[in-house]
PDB file of C-alpha atoms in Angstrom:
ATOM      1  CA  UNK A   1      13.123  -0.529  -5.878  1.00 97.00           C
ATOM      2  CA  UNK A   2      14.721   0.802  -2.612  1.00 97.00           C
ATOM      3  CA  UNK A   3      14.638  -2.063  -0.404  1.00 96.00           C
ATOM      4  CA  UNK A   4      14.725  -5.094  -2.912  1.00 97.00           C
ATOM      5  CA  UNK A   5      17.409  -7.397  -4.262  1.00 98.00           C
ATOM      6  CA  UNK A   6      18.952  -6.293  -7.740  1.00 98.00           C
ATOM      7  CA  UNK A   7      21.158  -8.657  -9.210  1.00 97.00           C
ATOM      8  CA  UNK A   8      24.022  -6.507 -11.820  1.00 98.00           C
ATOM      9  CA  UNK A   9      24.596  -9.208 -14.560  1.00 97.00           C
ATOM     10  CA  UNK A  10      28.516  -9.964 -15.811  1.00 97.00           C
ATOM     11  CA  UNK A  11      28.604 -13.641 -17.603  1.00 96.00           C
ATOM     12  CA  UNK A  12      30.727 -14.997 -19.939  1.00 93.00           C
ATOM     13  CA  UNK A  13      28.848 -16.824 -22.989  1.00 89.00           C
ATOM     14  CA  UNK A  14      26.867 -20.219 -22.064  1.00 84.00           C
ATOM     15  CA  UNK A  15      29.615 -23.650 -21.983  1.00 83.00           C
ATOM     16  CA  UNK A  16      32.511 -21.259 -20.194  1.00 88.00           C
ATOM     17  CA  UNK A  17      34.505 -22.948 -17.350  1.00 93.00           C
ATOM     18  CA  UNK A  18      36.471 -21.285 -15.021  1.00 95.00           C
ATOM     19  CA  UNK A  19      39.297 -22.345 -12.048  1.00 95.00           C
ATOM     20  CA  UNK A  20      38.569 -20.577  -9.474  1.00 95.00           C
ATOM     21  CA  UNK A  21      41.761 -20.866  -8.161  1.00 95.00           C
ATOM     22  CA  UNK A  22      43.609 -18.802 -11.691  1.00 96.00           C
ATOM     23  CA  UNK A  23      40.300 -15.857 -11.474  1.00 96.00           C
ATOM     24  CA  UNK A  24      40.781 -12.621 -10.257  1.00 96.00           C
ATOM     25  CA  UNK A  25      37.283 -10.751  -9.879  1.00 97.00           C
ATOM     26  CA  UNK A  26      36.319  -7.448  -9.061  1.00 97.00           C
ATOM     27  CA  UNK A  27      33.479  -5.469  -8.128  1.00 97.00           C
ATOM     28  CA  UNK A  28      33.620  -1.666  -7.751  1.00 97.00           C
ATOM     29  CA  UNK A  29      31.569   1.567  -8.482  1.00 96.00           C
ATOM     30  CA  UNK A  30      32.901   3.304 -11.621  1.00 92.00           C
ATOM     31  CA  UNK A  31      33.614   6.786 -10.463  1.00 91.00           C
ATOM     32  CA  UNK A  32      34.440   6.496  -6.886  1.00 92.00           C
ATOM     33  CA  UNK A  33      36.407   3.502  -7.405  1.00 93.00           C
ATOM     34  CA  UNK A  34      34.406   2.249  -3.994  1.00 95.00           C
ATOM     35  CA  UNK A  35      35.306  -1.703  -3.629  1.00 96.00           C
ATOM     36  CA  UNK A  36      31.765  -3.623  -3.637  1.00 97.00           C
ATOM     37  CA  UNK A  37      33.190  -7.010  -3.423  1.00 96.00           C
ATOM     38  CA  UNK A  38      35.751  -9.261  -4.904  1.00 96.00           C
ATOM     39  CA  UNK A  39      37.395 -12.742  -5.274  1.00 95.00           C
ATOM     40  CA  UNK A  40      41.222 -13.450  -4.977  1.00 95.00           C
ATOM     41  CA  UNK A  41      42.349 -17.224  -5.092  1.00 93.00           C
ATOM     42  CA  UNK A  42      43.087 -18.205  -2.038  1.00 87.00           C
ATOM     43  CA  UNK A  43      41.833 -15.587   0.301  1.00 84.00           C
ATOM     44  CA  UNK A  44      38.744 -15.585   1.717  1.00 78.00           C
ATOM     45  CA  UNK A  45      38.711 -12.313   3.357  1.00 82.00           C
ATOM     46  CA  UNK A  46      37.085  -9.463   2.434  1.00 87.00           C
ATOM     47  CA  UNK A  47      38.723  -6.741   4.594  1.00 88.00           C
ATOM     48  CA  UNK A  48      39.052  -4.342   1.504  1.00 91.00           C
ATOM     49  CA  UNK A  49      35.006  -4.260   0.985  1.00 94.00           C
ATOM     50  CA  UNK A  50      33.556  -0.773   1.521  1.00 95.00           C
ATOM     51  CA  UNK A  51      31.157  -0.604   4.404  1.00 94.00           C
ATOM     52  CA  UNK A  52      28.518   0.628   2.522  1.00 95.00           C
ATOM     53  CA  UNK A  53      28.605  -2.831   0.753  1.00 96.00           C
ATOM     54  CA  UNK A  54      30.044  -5.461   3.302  1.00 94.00           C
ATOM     55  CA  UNK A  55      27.310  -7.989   4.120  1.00 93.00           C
ATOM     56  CA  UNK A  56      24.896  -7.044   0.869  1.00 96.00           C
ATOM     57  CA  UNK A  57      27.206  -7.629  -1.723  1.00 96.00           C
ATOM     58  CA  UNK A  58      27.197 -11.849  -2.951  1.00 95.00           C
ATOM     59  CA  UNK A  59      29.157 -13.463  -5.588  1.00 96.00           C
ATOM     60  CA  UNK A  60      28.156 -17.096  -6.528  1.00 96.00           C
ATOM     61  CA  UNK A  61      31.165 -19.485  -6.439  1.00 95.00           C
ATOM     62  CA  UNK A  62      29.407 -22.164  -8.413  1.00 96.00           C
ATOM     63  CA  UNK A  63      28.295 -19.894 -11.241  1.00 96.00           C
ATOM     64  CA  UNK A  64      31.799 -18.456 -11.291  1.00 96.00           C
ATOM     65  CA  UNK A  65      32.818 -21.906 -12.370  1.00 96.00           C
ATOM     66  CA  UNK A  66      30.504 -21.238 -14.641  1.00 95.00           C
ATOM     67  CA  UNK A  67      31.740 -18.007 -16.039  1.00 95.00           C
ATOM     68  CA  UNK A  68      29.065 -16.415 -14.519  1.00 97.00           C
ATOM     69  CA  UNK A  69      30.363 -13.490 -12.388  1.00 97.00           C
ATOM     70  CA  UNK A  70      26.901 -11.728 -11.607  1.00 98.00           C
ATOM     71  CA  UNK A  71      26.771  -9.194  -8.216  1.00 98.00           C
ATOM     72  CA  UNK A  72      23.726  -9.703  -5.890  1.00 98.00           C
ATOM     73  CA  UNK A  73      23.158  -6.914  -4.468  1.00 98.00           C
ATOM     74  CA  UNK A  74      20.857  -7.046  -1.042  1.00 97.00           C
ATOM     75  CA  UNK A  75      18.799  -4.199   0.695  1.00 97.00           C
ATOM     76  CA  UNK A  76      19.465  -1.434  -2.207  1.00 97.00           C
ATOM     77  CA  UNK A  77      19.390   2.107  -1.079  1.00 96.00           C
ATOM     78  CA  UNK A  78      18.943   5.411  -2.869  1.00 96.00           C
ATOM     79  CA  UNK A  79      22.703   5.422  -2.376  1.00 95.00           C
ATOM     80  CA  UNK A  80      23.331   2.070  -4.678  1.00 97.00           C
ATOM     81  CA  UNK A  81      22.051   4.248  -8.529  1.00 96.00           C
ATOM     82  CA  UNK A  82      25.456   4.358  -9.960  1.00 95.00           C
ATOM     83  CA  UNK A  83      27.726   2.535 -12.331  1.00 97.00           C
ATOM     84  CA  UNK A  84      28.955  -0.363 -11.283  1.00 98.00           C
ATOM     85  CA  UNK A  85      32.041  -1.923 -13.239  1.00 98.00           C
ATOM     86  CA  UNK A  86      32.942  -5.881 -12.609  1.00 98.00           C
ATOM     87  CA  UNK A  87      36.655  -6.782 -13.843  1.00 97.00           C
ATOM     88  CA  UNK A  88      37.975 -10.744 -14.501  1.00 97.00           C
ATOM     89  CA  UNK A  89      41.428 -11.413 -14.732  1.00 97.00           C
ATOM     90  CA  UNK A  90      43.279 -14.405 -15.464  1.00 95.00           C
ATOM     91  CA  UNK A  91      46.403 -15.709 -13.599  1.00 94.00           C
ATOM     92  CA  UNK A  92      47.562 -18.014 -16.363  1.00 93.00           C
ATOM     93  CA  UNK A  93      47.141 -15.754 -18.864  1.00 93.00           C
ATOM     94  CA  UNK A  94      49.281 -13.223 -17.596  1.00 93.00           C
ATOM     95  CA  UNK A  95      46.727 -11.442 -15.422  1.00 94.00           C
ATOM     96  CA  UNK A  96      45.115 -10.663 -18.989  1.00 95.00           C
ATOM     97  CA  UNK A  97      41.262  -9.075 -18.994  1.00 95.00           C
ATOM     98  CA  UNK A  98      38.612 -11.879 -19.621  1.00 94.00           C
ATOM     99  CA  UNK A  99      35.606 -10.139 -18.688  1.00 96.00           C
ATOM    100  CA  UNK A 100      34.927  -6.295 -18.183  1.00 97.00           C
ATOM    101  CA  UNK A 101      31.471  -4.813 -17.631  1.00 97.00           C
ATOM    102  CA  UNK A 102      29.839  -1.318 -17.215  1.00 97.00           C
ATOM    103  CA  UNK A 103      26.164  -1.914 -15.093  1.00 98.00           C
ATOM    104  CA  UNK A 104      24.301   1.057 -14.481  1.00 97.00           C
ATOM    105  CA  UNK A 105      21.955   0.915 -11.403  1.00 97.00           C
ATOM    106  CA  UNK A 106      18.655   2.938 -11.297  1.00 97.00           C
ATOM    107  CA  UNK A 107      16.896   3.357  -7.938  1.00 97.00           C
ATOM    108  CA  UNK A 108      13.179   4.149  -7.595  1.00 98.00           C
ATOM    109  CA  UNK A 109      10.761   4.180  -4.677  1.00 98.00           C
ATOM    110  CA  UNK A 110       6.650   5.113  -4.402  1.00 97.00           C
ATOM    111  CA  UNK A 111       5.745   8.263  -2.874  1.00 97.00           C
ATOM    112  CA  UNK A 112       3.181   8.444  -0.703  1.00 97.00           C
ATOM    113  CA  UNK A 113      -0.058   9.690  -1.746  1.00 96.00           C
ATOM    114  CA  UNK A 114      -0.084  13.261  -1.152  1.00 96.00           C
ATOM    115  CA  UNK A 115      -1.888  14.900   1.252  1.00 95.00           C
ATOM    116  CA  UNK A 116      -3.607  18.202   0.799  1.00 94.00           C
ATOM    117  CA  UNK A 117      -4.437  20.747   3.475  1.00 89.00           C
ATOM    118  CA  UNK A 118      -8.048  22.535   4.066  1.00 80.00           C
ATOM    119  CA  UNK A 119      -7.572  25.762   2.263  1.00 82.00           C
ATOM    120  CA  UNK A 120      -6.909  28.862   4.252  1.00 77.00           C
ATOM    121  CA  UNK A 121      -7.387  32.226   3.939  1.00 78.00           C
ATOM    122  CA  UNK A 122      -4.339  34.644   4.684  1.00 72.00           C
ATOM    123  CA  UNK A 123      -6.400  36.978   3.458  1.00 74.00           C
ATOM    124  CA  UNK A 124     -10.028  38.121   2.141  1.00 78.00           C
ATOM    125  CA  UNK A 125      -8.225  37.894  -1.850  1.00 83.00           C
ATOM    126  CA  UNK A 126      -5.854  34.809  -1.138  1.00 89.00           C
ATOM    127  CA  UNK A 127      -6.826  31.028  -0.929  1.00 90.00           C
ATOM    128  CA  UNK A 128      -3.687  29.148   0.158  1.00 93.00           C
ATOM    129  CA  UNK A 129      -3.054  25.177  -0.363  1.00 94.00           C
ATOM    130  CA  UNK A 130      -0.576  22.952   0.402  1.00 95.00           C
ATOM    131  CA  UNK A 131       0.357  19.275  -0.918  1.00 96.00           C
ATOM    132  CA  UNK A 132       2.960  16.914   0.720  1.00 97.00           C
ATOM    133  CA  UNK A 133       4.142  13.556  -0.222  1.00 97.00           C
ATOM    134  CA  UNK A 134       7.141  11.523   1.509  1.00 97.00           C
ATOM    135  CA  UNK A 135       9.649   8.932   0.980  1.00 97.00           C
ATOM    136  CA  UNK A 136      10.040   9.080  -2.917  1.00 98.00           C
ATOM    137  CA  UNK A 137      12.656   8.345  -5.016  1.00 98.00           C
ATOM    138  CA  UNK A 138      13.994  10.173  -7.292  1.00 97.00           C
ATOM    139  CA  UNK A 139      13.325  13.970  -6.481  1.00 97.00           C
ATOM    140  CA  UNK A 140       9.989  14.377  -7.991  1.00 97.00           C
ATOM    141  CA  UNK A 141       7.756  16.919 -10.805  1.00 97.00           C
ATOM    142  CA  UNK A 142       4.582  18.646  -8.514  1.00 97.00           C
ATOM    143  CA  UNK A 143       1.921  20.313 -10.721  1.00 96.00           C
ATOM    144  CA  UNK A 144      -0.987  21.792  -9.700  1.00 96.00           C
ATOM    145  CA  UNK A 145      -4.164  20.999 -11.393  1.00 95.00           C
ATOM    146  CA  UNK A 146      -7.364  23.088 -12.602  1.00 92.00           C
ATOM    147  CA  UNK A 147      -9.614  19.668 -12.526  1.00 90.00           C
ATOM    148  CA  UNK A 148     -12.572  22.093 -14.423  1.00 89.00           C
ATOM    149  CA  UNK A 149     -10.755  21.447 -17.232  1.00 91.00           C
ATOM    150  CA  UNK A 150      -7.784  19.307 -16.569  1.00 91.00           C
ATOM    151  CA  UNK A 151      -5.316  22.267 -17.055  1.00 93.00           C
ATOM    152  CA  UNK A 152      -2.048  22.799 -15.094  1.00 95.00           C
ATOM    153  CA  UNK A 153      -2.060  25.997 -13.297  1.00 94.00           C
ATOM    154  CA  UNK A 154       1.152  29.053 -13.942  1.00 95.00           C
ATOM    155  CA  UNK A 155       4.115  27.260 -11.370  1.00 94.00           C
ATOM    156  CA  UNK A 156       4.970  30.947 -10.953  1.00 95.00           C
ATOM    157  CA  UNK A 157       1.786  30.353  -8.061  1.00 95.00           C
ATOM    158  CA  UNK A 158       3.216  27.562  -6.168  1.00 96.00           C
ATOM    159  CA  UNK A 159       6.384  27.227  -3.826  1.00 96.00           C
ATOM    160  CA  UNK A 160       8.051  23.376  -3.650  1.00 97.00           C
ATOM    161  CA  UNK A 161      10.407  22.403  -0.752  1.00 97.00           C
ATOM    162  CA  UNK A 162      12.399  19.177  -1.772  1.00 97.00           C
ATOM    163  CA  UNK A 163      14.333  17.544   0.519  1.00 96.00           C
ATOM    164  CA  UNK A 164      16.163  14.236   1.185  1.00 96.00           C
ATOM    165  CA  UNK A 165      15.273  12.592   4.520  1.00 96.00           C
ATOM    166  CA  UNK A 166      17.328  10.645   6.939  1.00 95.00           C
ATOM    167  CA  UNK A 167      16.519   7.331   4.800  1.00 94.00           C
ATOM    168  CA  UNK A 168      17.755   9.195   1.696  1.00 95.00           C
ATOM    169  CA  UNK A 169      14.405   9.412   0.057  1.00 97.00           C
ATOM    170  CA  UNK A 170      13.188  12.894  -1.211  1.00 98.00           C
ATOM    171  CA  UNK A 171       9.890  14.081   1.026  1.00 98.00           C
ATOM    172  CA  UNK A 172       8.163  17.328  -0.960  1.00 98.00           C
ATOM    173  CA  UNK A 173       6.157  20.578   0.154  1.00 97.00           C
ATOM    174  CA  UNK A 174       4.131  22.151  -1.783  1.00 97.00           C
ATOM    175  CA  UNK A 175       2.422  25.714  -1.100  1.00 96.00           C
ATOM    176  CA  UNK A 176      -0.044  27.045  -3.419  1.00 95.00           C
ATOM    177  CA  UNK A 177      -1.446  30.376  -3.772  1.00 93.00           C
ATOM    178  CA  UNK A 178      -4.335  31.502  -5.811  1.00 92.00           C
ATOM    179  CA  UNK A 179      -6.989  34.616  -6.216  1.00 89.00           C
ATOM    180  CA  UNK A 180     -10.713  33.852  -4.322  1.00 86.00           C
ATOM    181  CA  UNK A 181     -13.067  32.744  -6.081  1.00 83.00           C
ATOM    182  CA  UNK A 182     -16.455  31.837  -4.699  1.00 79.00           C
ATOM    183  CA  UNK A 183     -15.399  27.866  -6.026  1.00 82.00           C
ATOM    184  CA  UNK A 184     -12.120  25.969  -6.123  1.00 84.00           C
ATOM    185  CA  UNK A 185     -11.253  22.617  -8.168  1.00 89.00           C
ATOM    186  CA  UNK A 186      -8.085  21.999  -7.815  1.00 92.00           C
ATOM    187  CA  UNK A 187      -5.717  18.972  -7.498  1.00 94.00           C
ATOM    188  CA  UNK A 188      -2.175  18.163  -6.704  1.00 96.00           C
ATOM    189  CA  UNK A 189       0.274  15.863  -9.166  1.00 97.00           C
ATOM    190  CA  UNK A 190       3.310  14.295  -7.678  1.00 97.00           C
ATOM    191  CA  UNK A 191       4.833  12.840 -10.820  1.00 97.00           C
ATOM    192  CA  UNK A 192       7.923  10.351 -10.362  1.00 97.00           C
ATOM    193  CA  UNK A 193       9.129   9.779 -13.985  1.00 96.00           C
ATOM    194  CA  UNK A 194      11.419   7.195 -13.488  1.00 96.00           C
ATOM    195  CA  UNK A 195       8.410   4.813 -12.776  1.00 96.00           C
ATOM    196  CA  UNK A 196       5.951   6.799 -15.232  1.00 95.00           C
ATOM    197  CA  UNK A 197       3.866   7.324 -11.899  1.00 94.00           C
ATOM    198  CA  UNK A 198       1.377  10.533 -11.069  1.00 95.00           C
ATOM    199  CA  UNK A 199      -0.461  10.825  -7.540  1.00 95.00           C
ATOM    200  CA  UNK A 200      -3.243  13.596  -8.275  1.00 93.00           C
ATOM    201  CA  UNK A 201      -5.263  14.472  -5.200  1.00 92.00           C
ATOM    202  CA  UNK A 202      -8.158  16.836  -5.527  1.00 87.00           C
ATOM    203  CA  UNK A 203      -9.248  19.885  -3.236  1.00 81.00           C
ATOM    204  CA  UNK A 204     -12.574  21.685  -3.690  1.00 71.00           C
ATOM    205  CA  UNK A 205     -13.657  24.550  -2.137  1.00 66.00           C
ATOM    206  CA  UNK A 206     -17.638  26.506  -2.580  1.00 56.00           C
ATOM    207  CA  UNK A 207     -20.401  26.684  -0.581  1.00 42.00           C
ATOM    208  CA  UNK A 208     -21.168  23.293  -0.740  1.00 37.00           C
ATOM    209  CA  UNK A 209     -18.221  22.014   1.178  1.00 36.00           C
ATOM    210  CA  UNK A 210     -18.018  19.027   2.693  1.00 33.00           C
ATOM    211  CA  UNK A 211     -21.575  18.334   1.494  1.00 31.00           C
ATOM    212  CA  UNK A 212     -20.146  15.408  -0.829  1.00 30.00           C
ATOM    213  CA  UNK A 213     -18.571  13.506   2.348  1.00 30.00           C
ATOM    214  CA  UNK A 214     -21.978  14.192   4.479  1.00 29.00           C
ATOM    215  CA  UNK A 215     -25.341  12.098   4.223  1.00 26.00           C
ATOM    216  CA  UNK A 216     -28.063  13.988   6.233  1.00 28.00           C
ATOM    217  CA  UNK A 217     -31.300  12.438   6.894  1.00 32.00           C
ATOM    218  CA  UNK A 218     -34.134  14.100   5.485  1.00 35.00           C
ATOM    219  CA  UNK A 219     -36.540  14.680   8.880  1.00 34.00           C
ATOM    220  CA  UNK A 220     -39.587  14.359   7.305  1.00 33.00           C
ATOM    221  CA  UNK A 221     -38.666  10.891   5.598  1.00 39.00           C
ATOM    222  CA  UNK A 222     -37.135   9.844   9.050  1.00 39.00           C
ATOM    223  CA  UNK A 223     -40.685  10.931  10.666  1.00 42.00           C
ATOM    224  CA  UNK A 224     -42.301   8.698   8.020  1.00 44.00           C
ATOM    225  CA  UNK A 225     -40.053   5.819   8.800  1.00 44.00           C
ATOM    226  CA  UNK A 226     -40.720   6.185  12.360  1.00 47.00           C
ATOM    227  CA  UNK A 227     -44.660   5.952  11.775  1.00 51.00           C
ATOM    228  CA  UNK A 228     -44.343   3.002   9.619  1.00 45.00           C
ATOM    229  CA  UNK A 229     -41.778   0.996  11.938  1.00 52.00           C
ATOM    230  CA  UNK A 230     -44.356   1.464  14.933  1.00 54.00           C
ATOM    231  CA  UNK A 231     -47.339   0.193  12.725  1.00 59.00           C
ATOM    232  CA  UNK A 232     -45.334  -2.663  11.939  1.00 54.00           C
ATOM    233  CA  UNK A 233     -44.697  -3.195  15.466  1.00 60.00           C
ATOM    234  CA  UNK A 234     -48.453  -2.534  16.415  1.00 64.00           C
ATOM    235  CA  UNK A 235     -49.278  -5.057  13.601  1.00 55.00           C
ATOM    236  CA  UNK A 236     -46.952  -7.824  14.881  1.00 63.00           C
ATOM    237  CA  UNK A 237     -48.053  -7.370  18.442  1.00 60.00           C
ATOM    238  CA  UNK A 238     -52.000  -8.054  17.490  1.00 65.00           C
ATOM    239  CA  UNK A 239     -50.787 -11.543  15.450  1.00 66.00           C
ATOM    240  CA  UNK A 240     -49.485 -12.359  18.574  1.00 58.00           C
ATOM    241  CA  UNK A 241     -52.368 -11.592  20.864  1.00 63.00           C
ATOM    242  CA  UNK A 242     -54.576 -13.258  18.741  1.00 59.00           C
ATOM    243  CA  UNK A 243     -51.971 -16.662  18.462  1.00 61.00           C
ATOM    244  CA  UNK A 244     -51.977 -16.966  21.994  1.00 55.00           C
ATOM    245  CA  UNK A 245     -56.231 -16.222  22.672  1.00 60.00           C
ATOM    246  CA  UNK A 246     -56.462 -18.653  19.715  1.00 63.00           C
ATOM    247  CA  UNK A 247     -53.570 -21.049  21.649  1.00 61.00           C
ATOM    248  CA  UNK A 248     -55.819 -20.968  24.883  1.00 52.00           C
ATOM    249  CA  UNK A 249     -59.575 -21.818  23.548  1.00 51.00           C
ATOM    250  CA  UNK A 250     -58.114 -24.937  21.735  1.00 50.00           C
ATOM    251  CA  UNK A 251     -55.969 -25.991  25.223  1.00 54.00           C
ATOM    252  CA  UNK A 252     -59.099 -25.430  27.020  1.00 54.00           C
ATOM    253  CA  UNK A 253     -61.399 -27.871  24.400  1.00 53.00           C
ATOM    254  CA  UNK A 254     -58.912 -30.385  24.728  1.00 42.00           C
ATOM    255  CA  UNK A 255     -59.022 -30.319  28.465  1.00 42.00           C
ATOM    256  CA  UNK A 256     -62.534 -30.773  28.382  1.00 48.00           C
ATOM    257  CA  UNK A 257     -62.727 -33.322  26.002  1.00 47.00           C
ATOM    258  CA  UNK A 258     -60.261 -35.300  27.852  1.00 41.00           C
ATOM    259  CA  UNK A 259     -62.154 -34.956  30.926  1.00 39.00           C
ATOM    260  CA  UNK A 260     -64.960 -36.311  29.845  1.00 40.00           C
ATOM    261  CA  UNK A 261     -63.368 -39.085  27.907  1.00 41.00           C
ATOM    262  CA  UNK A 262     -62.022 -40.743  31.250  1.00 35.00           C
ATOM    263  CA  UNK A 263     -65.778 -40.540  32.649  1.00 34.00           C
ATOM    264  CA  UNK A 264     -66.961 -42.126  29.116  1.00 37.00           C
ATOM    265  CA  UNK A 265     -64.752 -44.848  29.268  1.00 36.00           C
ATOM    266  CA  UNK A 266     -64.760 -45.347  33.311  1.00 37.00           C
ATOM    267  CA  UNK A 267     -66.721 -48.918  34.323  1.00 41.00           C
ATOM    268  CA  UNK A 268     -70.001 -48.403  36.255  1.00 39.00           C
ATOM    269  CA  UNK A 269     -70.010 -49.779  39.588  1.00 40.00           C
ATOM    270  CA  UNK A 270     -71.511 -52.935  39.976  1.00 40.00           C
ATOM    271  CA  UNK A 271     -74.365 -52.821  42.858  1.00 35.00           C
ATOM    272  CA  UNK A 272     -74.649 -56.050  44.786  1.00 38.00           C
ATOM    273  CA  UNK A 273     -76.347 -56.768  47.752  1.00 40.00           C
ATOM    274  CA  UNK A 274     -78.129 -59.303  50.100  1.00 40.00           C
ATOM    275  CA  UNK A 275     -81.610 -59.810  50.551  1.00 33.00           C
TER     276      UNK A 275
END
């Protein structure tokens, strides 16, 4: 996938040892002949890497030693899906081939969903559509779709821009034309068939449009709702009249009652005199 780490196998069978210092080995595309990396004895530099490459292109030294001569490849970019050839030489043997391998590279990325336009009308006998999907990888199938009854409509009716963008990923246009009728079902496939992947997007058109992405209330059930909400509210207010009238007799009875228990309990004066 465009943006991940790939790692292009070239390995020697299991129990091989290698001296680093007697391996020559070399990374390069097959057809250009681009240098991706390499490994000379004794020199460390890597002046001879193409740019493309330099700084995403890793050998391990440690599985070298192991005859393991794999390339890990950093960042990959629709640029990367090629062959890729790795060479091993030996020094003691004469500069003699150990190891040579042919890795082909694949490069895929998602396209976005696609995006379908409100159909217009260029004119009274015309409904136009058009579908658009960016950053895919590689350039992409686009079908349009009768979703009555799943069929793909003539291509002869559509009109598909494909073009690579500055990231080198393929962005698509697609313009549709079809004949009026009084209801559309259509949909829009961007197929990528390196990762088996379709996109469909549908577009309907009739005179109940936009009616499936709309809730309207019905006035006479919001009326309804109103009445019952305020009898609810009349309802609740009463219960709490009557709490409080109810709260206020029994405070008053225990006032009294108090009261008159002080009184009850209260010593009569003792009435002395002198004669």
């Amino acid at each position: 996938m465009v943006g991940s780490d790939v790692e292009l196998s070239c390995a020697c069978p299991e129990g091989s040892h290698f001296d680093l210092n007697d391996v020559y080995v070399y990374w390069q595309t097959s057809e250009s002949k681009t240098v991706v990396t390499y490994h000379i004895p004794q020199n460390s530099s890597l002046d001879n890497v193409d740019s493309h490459y330099r700084n995403r292109a890793l050998m391990s030294p440690a599985g070298m030693r192991q005859g393991d001569f794999s390339l890990r490849l950093f960042n990959v970019t629709p640029q990367d899906e090629q062959k890729f050839h790795c060479l091993v030489l030996s020094q003691s043997l004469g500069f003699q081939e150990v190891l040579s391998v042919v890795v082909t590279l694949h490069v895929a990325a998602n396209f976005s969903v696609p995006v379908v336009s409100t159909p217009h009308s260029p004119s009274q006998d015309e409904l136009t559509f058009t579908c658009t999907s960016i950053n895919g990888y590689p350039r992409p199938n686009v079908y349009w779709i009768n979703k009555t009854d799943n069929s793909l409509l003539d291509q002869a009716l559509q009109n598909d821009t494909v073009f690579l963008n500055t990231r080198g990923l393929y962005d698509v246009v697609s313009v549709l034309r079809i004949a009026r009728t009084p209801s559309v079902n259509i949909g829009c496939c961007i197929e990528n068939v390196l990762l088996r992947q379709n996109l469909t997007v549908g577009s309907q058109t009739g005179n109940n449009i936009g009616e499936r992405d709309k809730i309207t209330e019905n006035p006479v059930r919001t009326r309804e709702k109103t009445e019952v909400t305020w009898s609810v509210l009349g309802v609740l207010c009463l219960l709490v009249a009557v709490a409080v009238a109810i709260g206020w007799v029994c405070r008053d009875r225990w006032l009294r009652r108090s009261y008159a228990g002080v009184w009850a309990v209260r010593p009569e004066p003792e009435l002395t005199g002198h004669v």
